[in-house]
CSV table of C-alpha atoms in Angstrom, one decimal:
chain,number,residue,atom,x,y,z
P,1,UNK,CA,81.9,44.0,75.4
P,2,UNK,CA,82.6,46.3,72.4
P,3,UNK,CA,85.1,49.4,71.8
P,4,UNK,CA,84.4,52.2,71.4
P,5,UNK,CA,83.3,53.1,68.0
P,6,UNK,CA,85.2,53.6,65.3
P,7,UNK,CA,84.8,57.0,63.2
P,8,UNK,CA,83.5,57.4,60.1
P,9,UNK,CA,85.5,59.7,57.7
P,10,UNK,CA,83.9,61.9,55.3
P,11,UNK,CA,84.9,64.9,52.7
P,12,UNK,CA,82.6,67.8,52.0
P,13,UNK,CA,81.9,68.4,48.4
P,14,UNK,CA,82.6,72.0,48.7
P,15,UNK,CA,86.6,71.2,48.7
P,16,UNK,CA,85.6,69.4,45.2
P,17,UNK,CA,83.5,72.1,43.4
P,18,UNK,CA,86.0,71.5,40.2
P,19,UNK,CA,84.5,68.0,40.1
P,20,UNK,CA,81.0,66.9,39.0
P,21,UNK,CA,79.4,65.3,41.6
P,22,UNK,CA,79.0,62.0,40.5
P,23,UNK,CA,83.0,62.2,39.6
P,24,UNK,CA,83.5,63.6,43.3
P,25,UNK,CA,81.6,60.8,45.3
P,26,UNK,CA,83.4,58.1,43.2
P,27,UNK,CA,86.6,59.7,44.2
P,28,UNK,CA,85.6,59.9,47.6
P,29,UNK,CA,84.3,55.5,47.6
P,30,UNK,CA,87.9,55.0,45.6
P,31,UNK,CA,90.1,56.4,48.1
P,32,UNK,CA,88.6,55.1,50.9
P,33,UNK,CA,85.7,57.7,52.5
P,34,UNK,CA,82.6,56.2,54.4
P,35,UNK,CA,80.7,58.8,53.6
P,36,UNK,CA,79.9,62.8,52.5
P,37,UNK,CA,79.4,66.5,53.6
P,38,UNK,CA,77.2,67.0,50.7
P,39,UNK,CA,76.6,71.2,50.0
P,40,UNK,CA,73.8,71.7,48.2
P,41,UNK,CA,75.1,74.6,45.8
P,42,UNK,CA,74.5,75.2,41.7
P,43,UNK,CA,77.4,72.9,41.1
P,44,UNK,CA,76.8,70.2,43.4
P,45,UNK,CA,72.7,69.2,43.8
P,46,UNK,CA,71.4,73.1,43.3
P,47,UNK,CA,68.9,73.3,45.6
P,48,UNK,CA,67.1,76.5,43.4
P,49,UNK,CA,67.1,74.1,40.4
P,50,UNK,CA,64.1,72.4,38.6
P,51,UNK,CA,63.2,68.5,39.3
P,52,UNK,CA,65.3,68.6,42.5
P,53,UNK,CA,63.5,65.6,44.0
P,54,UNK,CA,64.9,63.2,40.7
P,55,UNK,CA,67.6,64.9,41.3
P,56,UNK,CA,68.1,63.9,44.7
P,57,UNK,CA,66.8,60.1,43.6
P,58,UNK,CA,69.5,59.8,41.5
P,59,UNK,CA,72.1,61.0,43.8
P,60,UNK,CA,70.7,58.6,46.2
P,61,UNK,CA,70.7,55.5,43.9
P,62,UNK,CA,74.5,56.6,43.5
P,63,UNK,CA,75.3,56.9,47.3
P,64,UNK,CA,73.7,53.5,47.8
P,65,UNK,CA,75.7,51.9,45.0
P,66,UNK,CA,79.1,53.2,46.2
P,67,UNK,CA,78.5,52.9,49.6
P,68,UNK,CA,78.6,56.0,51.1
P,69,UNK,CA,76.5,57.9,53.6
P,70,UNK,CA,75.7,61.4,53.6
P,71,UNK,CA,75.3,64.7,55.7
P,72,UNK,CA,73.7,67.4,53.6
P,73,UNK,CA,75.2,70.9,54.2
P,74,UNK,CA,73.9,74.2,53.6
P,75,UNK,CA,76.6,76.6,53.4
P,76,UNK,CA,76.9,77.3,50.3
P,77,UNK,CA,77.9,81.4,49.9
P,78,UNK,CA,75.5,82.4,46.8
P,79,UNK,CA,73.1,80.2,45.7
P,80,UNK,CA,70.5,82.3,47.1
P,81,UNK,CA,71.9,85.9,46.3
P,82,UNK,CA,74.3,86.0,43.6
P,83,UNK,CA,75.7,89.4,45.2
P,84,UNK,CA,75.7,88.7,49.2
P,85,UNK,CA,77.9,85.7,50.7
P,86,UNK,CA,75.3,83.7,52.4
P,87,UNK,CA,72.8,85.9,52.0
P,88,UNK,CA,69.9,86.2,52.8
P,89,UNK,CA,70.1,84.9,56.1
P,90,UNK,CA,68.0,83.6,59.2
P,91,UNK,CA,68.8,87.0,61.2
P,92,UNK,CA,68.0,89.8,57.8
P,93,UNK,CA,65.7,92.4,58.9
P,94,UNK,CA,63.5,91.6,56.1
P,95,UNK,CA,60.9,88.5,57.0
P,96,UNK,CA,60.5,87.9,53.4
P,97,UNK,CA,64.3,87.9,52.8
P,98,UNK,CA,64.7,85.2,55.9
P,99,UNK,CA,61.4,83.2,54.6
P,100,UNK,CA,64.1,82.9,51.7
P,101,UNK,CA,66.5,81.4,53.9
P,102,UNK,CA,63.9,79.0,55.6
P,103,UNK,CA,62.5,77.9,52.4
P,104,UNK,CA,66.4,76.3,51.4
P,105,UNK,CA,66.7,74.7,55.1
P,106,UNK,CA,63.1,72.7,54.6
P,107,UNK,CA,64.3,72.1,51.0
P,108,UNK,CA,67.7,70.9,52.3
P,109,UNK,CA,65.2,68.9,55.0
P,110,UNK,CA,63.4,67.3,52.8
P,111,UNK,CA,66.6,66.4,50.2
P,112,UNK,CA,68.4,64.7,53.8
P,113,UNK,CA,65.2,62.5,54.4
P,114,UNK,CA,65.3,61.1,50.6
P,115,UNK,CA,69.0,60.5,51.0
P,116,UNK,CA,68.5,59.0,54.5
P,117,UNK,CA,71.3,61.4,55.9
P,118,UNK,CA,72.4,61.3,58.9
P,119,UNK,CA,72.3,65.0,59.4
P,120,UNK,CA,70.8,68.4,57.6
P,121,UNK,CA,73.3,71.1,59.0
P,122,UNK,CA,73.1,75.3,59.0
P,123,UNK,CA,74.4,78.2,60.9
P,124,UNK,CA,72.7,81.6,62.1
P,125,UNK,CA,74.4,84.2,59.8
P,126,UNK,CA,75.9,87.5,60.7
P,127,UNK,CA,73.7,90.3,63.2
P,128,UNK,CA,72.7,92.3,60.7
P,129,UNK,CA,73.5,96.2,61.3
P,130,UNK,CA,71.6,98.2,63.8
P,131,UNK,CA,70.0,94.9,65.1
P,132,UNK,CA,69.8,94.5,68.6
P,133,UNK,CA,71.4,91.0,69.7
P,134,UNK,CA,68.3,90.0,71.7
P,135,UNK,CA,66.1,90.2,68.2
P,136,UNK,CA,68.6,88.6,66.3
P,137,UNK,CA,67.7,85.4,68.5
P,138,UNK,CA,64.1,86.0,68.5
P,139,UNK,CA,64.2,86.1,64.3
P,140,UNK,CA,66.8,83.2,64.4
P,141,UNK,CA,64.5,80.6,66.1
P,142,UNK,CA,61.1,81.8,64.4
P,143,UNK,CA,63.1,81.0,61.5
P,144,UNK,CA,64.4,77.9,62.1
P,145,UNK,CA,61.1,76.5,63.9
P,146,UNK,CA,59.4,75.3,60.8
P,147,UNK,CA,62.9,73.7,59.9
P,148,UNK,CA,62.9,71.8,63.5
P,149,UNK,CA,59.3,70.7,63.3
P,150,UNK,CA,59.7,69.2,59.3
P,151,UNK,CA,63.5,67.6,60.5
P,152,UNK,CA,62.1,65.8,63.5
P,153,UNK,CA,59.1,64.7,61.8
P,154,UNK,CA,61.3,63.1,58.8
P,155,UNK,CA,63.8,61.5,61.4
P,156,UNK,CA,66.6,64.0,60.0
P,157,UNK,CA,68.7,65.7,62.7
P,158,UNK,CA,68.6,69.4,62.7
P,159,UNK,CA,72.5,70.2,63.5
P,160,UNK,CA,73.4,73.9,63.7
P,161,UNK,CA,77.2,74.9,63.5
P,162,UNK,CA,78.7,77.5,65.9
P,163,UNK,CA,80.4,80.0,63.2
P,164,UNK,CA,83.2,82.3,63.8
P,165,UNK,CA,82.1,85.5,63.3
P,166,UNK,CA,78.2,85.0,63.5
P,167,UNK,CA,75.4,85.4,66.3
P,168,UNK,CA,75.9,81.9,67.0
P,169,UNK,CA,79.5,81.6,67.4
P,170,UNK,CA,80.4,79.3,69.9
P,171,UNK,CA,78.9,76.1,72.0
P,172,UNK,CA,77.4,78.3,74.9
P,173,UNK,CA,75.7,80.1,72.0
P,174,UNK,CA,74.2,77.0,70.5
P,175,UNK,CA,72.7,76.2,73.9
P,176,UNK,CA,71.1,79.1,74.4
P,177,UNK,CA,69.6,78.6,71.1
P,178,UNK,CA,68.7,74.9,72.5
P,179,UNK,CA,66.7,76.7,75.4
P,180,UNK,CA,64.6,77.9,72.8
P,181,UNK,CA,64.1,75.2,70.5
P,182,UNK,CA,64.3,72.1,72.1
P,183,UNK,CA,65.6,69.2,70.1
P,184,UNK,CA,67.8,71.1,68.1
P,185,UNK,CA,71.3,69.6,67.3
P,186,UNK,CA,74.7,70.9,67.4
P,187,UNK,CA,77.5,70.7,63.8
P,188,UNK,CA,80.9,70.5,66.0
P,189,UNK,CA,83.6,72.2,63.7
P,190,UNK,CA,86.5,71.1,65.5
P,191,UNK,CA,88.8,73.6,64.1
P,192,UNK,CA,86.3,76.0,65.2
P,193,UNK,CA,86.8,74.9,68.6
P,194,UNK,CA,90.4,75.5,68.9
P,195,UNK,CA,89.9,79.0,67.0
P,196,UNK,CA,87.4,80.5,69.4
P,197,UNK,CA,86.1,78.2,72.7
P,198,UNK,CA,88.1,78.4,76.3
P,199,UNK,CA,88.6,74.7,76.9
P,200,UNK,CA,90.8,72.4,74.6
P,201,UNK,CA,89.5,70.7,71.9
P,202,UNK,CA,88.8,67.1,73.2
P,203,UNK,CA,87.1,68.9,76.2
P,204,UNK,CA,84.7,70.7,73.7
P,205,UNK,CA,84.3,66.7,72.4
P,206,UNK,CA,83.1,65.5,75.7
P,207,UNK,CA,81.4,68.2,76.6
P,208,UNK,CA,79.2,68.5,73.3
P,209,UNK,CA,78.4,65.0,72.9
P,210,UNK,CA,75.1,64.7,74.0
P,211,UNK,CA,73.9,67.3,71.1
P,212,UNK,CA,76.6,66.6,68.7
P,213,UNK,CA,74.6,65.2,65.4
P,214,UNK,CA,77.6,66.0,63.0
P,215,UNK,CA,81.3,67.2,63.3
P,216,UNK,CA,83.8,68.8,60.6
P,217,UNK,CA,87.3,68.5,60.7
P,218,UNK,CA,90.1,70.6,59.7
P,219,UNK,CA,93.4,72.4,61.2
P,220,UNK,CA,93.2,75.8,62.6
P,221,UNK,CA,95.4,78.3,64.3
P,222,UNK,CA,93.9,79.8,67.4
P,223,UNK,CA,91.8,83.2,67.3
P,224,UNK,CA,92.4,82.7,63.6
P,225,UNK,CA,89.6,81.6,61.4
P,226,UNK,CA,91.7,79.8,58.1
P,227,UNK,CA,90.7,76.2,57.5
P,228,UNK,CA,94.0,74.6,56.8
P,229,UNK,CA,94.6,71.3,55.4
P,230,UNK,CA,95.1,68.8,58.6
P,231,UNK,CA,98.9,68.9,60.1
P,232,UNK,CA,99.6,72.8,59.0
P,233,UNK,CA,98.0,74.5,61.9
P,234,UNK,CA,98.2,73.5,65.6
P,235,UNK,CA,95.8,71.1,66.8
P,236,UNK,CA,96.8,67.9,68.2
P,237,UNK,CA,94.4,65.1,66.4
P,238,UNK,CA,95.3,61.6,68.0
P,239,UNK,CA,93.2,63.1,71.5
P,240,UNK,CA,90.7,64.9,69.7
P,241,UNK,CA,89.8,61.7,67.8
P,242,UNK,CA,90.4,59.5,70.9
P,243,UNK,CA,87.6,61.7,72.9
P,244,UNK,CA,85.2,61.1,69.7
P,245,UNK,CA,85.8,57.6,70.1
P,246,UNK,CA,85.4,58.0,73.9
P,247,UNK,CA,81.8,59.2,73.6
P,248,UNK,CA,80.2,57.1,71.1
P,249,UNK,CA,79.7,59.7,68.2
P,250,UNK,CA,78.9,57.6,65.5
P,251,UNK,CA,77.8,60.1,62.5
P,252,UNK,CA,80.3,61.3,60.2
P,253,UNK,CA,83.6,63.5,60.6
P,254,UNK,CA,84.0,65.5,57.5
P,255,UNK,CA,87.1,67.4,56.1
P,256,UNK,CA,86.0,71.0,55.7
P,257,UNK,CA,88.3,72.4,53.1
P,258,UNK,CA,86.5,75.2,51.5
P,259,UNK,CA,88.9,77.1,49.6
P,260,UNK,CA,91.0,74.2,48.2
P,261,UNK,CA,88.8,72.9,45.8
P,262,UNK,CA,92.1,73.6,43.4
P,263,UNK,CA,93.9,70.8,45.2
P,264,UNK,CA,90.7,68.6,46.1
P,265,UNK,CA,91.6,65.3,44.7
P,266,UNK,CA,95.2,65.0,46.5
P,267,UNK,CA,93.9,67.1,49.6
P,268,UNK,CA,91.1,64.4,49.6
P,269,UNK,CA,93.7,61.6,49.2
P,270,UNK,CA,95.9,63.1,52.1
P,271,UNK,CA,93.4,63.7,54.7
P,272,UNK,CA,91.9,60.2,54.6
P,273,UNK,CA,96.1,59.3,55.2
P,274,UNK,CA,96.4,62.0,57.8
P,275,UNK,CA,93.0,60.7,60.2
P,276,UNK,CA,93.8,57.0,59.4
P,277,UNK,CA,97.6,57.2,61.0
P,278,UNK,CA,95.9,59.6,63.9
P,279,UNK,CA,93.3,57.1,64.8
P,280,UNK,CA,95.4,54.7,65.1
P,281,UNK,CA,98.0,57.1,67.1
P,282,UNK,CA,94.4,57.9,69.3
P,283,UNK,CA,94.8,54.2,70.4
């Protein structure tokens, strides 16, 4: 009989946007990652670029030599609208404008099937203003049904994150989203989880399991949305990793470090120490 799995640590390339890519996935093989949160953004992959399927070859013949796997993210906050943070987005008034939006996720799609990734993730975006909530769904999964349909039929999970701050927010949101396109996944941010859901963290871990495709790791304070390097807010890791062992997940668990790209290479060096003393702690 085997135990349970062990996890698979990652680092997302938006906490390395000071590095070139190839210089940030060799840092990430060197200190020890299994794999990558890989943002498509102008500085990292852009997605809006010519030639993006060599591109993407090239990035793959480089994954493959270092040994790395790969999510591909899609959070970037302007490389569609050099003016409005993640903008446009699956919920704007304008179907053009959300078209916009859809046309990144199939690229994004199509960029995670040449890099066999084990996930494409996205969120909903903000309700814009004067929109009723129950049309904010409807737009959401017209929008993301083309994406659905191209990620199943490549093999790709489709993994949607629950945002602070967004229509969908939180895991009850992503299942109702789920009632309406089935075979959707879920992103579980677990510093997310300890800002915004009822239960404790490693209950949100059990309880998401069966949907969970991807999960991103940071510290958080609760009702406060500030990703924080891991041990300088208050969750408790050893059980939160234990109940992701408990359950089988076996895609990646990526530090989410955003606004630290300053400090990537030692934050990057000290979260791979941080989760390695914490699984074993997890037992």
């Amino acid at each position: 009989m085997t135990g349970p799995r062990r996890p698979r640590f990652a680092y997302g390339t938006n906490g390395l946007t000071d590095l070139r890519l190839s210089d940030a996935l060799a840092l990430l093989a060197d200190l020890g990652y299994q794999g990558v949160a890989l943002t498509l953004d102008h500085m990292h992959l852009d997605p809006c670029a010519p030639d993006l399927g060599r591109r993407t070859a090239q990035v793959a013949r480089r994954l493959d030599r270092l040994g790395l796997a790969v999510a591909v993210e899609t959070g970037a906050r302007y490389v569609l609208d050099p003016t409005a943070k993640h903008g446009p987005s699956l919920l704007d008034p304008d179907p053009a404008a959300r078209e916009r939006r859809t046309g990144l996720l199939l690229d994004a799609v199509r960029v995670g099937r040449d890099l066999g990734a084990t996930a494409v993730h996205c969120f909903s975006g903000r309700v814009p203003r004067d929109t009723p909530e129950a049309e904010a769904w409807k737009r959401l999964a017209g929008a993301l049904a083309p994406v659905l349909d191209l990620a199943t039929a490549a093999g790709v999970p489709l993994a949607v994150e629950p945002e602070p701050g967004m229509l969908l927010d939180t895991i009850a949101a992503f299942h109702r989203l789920r009632r309406d396109l089935d075979g959707v996944r879920l992103t579980l941010d677990l510093g997310h989880c300890h800002c915004l859901e009822p239960v404790p963290v490693p209950d949100c871990v059990t309880a998401a399991a069966p949907w969970t495709a991807h999960v991103q790791i940071e510290d958080m304070r609760r009702g406060v949305h500030e990703h924080l390097p891991l041990g300088e807010g208050e969750i408790n890791f050893p059980p939160v990793l234990a109940a992701l062992a408990a359950t089988g997940y076996g895609g990646l668990v990526s530090v989410e470090l955003p606004r630290h790209s300053h400090a990537g290479p030692e934050l990057a060096r000290r979260s791979l120490d941080f989760l390695t003393t914490a699984h074993r702690e997890a037992g």
